[in-house]
XYZ file of C-alpha atoms in Angstrom:
234
model
C -0.242 -18.911 12.003
C -1.101 -15.834 14.095
C 1.336 -13.804 11.999
C -0.430 -14.828 8.789
C -3.900 -14.127 10.211
C -2.889 -10.755 11.638
C -1.239 -9.628 8.413
C -4.143 -10.925 6.319
C -6.866 -9.045 8.191
C -4.720 -6.000 8.925
C -3.852 -5.595 5.256
C -7.462 -6.273 4.285
C -8.630 -3.390 6.494
C -5.859 -1.158 5.122
C -6.820 -1.791 1.495
C -10.594 -1.582 1.986
C -10.247 1.843 3.595
C -7.488 3.154 1.322
C -8.804 2.013 -2.043
C -12.334 2.808 -0.914
C -11.281 6.434 -0.500
C -9.700 6.377 -3.959
C -12.824 4.838 -5.476
C -14.974 7.501 -3.855
C -12.727 10.253 -5.154
C -12.658 8.952 -8.741
C -15.937 7.240 -9.589
C -19.045 9.005 -10.796
C -21.883 9.744 -8.392
C -19.841 8.923 -5.302
C -20.136 11.672 -2.693
C -16.354 12.136 -2.520
C -15.930 12.490 -6.298
C -13.241 15.064 -7.018
C -11.711 14.983 -3.522
C -8.208 16.438 -3.291
C -4.779 15.017 -2.472
C -5.062 15.867 1.219
C -8.177 13.681 1.424
C -6.280 10.789 -0.169
C -3.226 11.171 2.079
C -5.300 11.395 5.260
C -7.409 8.401 4.223
C -4.367 6.206 3.539
C -2.747 7.302 6.781
C -5.767 6.395 8.860
C -6.204 3.175 6.873
C -2.702 2.111 7.900
C -3.407 3.031 11.532
C -6.518 0.865 11.646
C -4.770 -1.966 9.821
C -1.904 -1.981 12.324
C -4.324 -2.050 15.256
C -6.235 -4.993 13.768
C -3.075 -6.908 12.844
C -1.444 -6.465 16.243
C -4.615 -7.517 18.061
C -4.687 -10.715 15.976
C -1.101 -11.662 16.742
C 1.204 -10.075 14.155
C 3.567 -7.119 14.424
C 1.480 -5.039 12.020
C 3.997 -4.841 9.178
C 1.314 -5.028 6.425
C 4.151 -4.416 3.967
C 6.906 -6.523 2.355
C 9.127 -3.415 2.361
C 9.052 -3.649 6.145
C 9.111 -7.439 6.580
C 11.946 -8.262 4.157
C 14.425 -5.526 5.219
C 13.765 -6.322 8.889
C 14.568 -9.983 8.193
C 17.706 -9.208 6.143
C 19.202 -7.240 9.023
C 18.203 -9.630 11.783
C 15.308 -7.598 13.130
C 12.661 -10.198 12.256
C 12.848 -14.029 12.011
C 13.117 -15.479 8.506
C 10.767 -18.287 9.541
C 7.933 -15.754 9.668
C 8.649 -14.008 6.370
C 6.593 -16.257 4.069
C 3.462 -16.289 6.316
C 3.662 -12.504 6.636
C 4.071 -11.975 2.881
C 1.219 -14.342 2.051
C -1.056 -12.552 4.485
C -0.121 -9.173 3.041
C -0.672 -10.038 -0.626
C -3.843 -12.081 -0.067
C -5.306 -9.458 2.242
C -4.579 -6.737 -0.305
C -6.232 -8.724 -3.099
C -9.344 -9.434 -1.024
C -9.582 -5.827 0.119
C -9.571 -4.581 -3.469
C -12.129 -7.207 -4.492
C -14.422 -6.001 -1.701
C -14.280 -2.429 -3.008
C -15.131 -3.651 -6.499
C -18.300 -5.230 -5.118
C -19.303 -2.224 -3.000
C -18.711 0.294 -5.780
C -19.996 -1.897 -8.632
C -22.747 0.548 -9.739
C -20.220 3.387 -9.746
C -17.745 1.413 -11.855
C -20.629 0.712 -14.225
C -21.366 4.443 -14.451
C -17.733 5.498 -14.986
C -15.655 5.040 -18.120
C -11.874 4.831 -18.205
C -11.721 8.403 -19.489
C -13.748 9.596 -16.490
C -11.730 7.906 -13.753
C -12.289 4.136 -13.918
C -8.588 3.236 -13.993
C -6.122 1.054 -12.150
C -5.128 4.223 -10.263
C -8.045 3.574 -7.913
C -6.290 0.430 -6.714
C -2.612 0.815 -7.540
C -0.113 3.583 -8.101
C 0.503 5.496 -11.323
C 3.117 8.202 -11.894
C 2.034 11.790 -12.419
C 4.701 11.941 -15.153
C 5.987 8.645 -16.512
C 9.749 8.788 -16.050
C 10.939 5.350 -14.896
C 14.190 6.348 -13.182
C 12.646 9.350 -11.433
C 9.608 7.290 -10.456
C 11.847 4.575 -9.019
C 13.913 7.089 -7.050
C 10.744 8.722 -5.713
C 9.598 5.391 -4.295
C 13.064 4.642 -2.901
C 13.242 7.964 -1.052
C 9.636 7.885 0.199
C 10.010 4.338 1.509
C 13.409 5.062 3.031
C 11.873 7.872 5.085
C 8.897 5.719 6.046
C 10.877 2.638 7.121
C 13.654 4.642 8.805
C 11.048 6.412 10.924
C 9.358 3.095 11.737
C 12.652 1.627 12.900
C 13.086 4.508 15.312
C 9.594 4.074 16.724
C 10.503 0.652 18.098
C 7.457 -1.626 18.370
C 5.041 0.546 16.427
C 2.028 -1.639 17.183
C 1.824 -0.542 20.828
C -0.370 2.129 22.396
C -0.794 5.236 20.287
C 2.112 4.375 18.002
C -0.160 3.087 15.192
C -1.642 6.590 15.113
C 1.878 7.993 14.753
C 2.438 5.563 11.870
C -0.715 6.902 10.229
C 0.518 10.471 10.629
C 3.826 9.396 9.113
C 2.019 7.965 6.072
C 0.088 11.228 5.704
C 3.160 13.449 5.758
C 5.056 11.155 3.381
C 2.084 11.310 1.013
C 1.834 15.080 1.256
C 5.588 15.682 1.105
C 6.989 13.215 -1.428
C 3.991 11.193 -2.582
C 2.648 13.448 -5.304
C 4.999 12.171 -8.027
C 4.073 8.481 -7.953
C 1.151 8.123 -5.552
C 3.484 6.807 -2.801
C 3.113 3.040 -3.064
C 5.589 2.417 -0.192
C 4.313 -1.135 -0.172
C 4.556 -3.817 -2.907
C 1.564 -5.745 -1.528
C -0.595 -2.614 -1.377
C 0.117 -2.097 -5.091
C 0.410 -5.570 -6.626
C -2.499 -7.241 -4.802
C -5.091 -4.645 -5.880
C -3.480 -4.258 -9.319
C -3.873 -8.001 -9.881
C -7.471 -7.880 -8.642
C -8.308 -5.044 -11.055
C -6.676 -6.984 -13.888
C -8.612 -10.233 -13.454
C -11.959 -9.349 -11.849
C -14.549 -8.301 -14.465
C -15.148 -4.752 -13.276
C -17.397 -2.789 -15.683
C -15.515 -0.393 -17.969
C -12.173 -1.273 -16.420
C -8.963 -0.018 -17.965
C -5.537 -1.576 -18.226
C -3.651 -2.979 -15.247
C -0.607 -1.029 -16.495
C 1.800 -3.808 -15.556
C 4.587 -2.124 -17.514
C 4.912 0.237 -14.530
C 4.490 -2.352 -11.771
C 8.225 -2.955 -11.269
C 8.515 0.537 -9.743
C 6.122 -0.023 -6.792
C 7.699 -3.441 -6.263
C 11.423 -2.711 -6.331
C 11.412 0.964 -5.327
C 9.893 0.306 -1.878
C 11.997 -2.816 -1.308
C 15.159 -0.880 -2.143
C 14.203 2.049 0.080
C 13.316 -0.261 2.951
C 16.590 -2.197 2.689
C 18.634 1.015 2.634
C 16.737 2.307 5.682
C 17.377 -0.873 7.650
C 21.050 -0.861 6.625
C 21.492 2.739 7.782
C 19.700 2.001 11.049
C 21.971 -0.960 11.809
C 25.106 1.035 10.952
C 24.086 4.054 13.016
C 22.810 2.187 16.072
């Protein structure tokens, strides 16, 4: 139960802070409107740091991400008995985090049309250029680097290591995240994407589910490859 609670609230904090930054950068009359990619990368990095701290304090390992939980379990680094509670916490927390941002920014959604930035890109990833194979490979590589680095941090919920994880997210976003928006995390994408699709946000656009397989299977593939390499090397 502690694993579920930790992942739920940790992912909630992650998504409130991350999608809140994206809402501020995209919606009319928000002070951060027009903020650049560095702002987004730093915000997501620090959002992950705070989420890991919250999750670990509440009894989980701070995965916040199926692309961490599932590969760890496949290669014997995490018990299968905990996989479902962790995944439920991650997806529910992500959904609730996105819903919270929709409430907070409601007047800004009302003031912003799809053409002016009210899109699913506030909550989920979209490719800069739609090219399915390239988009998939971008997510595989980005998540491989992320998970491989996590594996070599050991227990990344201890001490200052969550800050290192946040810095890792930032540099992944800055280095290889500009093609797809660096999902890295199926829950971080699908939970908010689902929320945007079903909650009656003013002027909302499409949920763009035709693309959603990329942020689901790209990160999972990258995470599994990273765990496989780690086990073979060490």
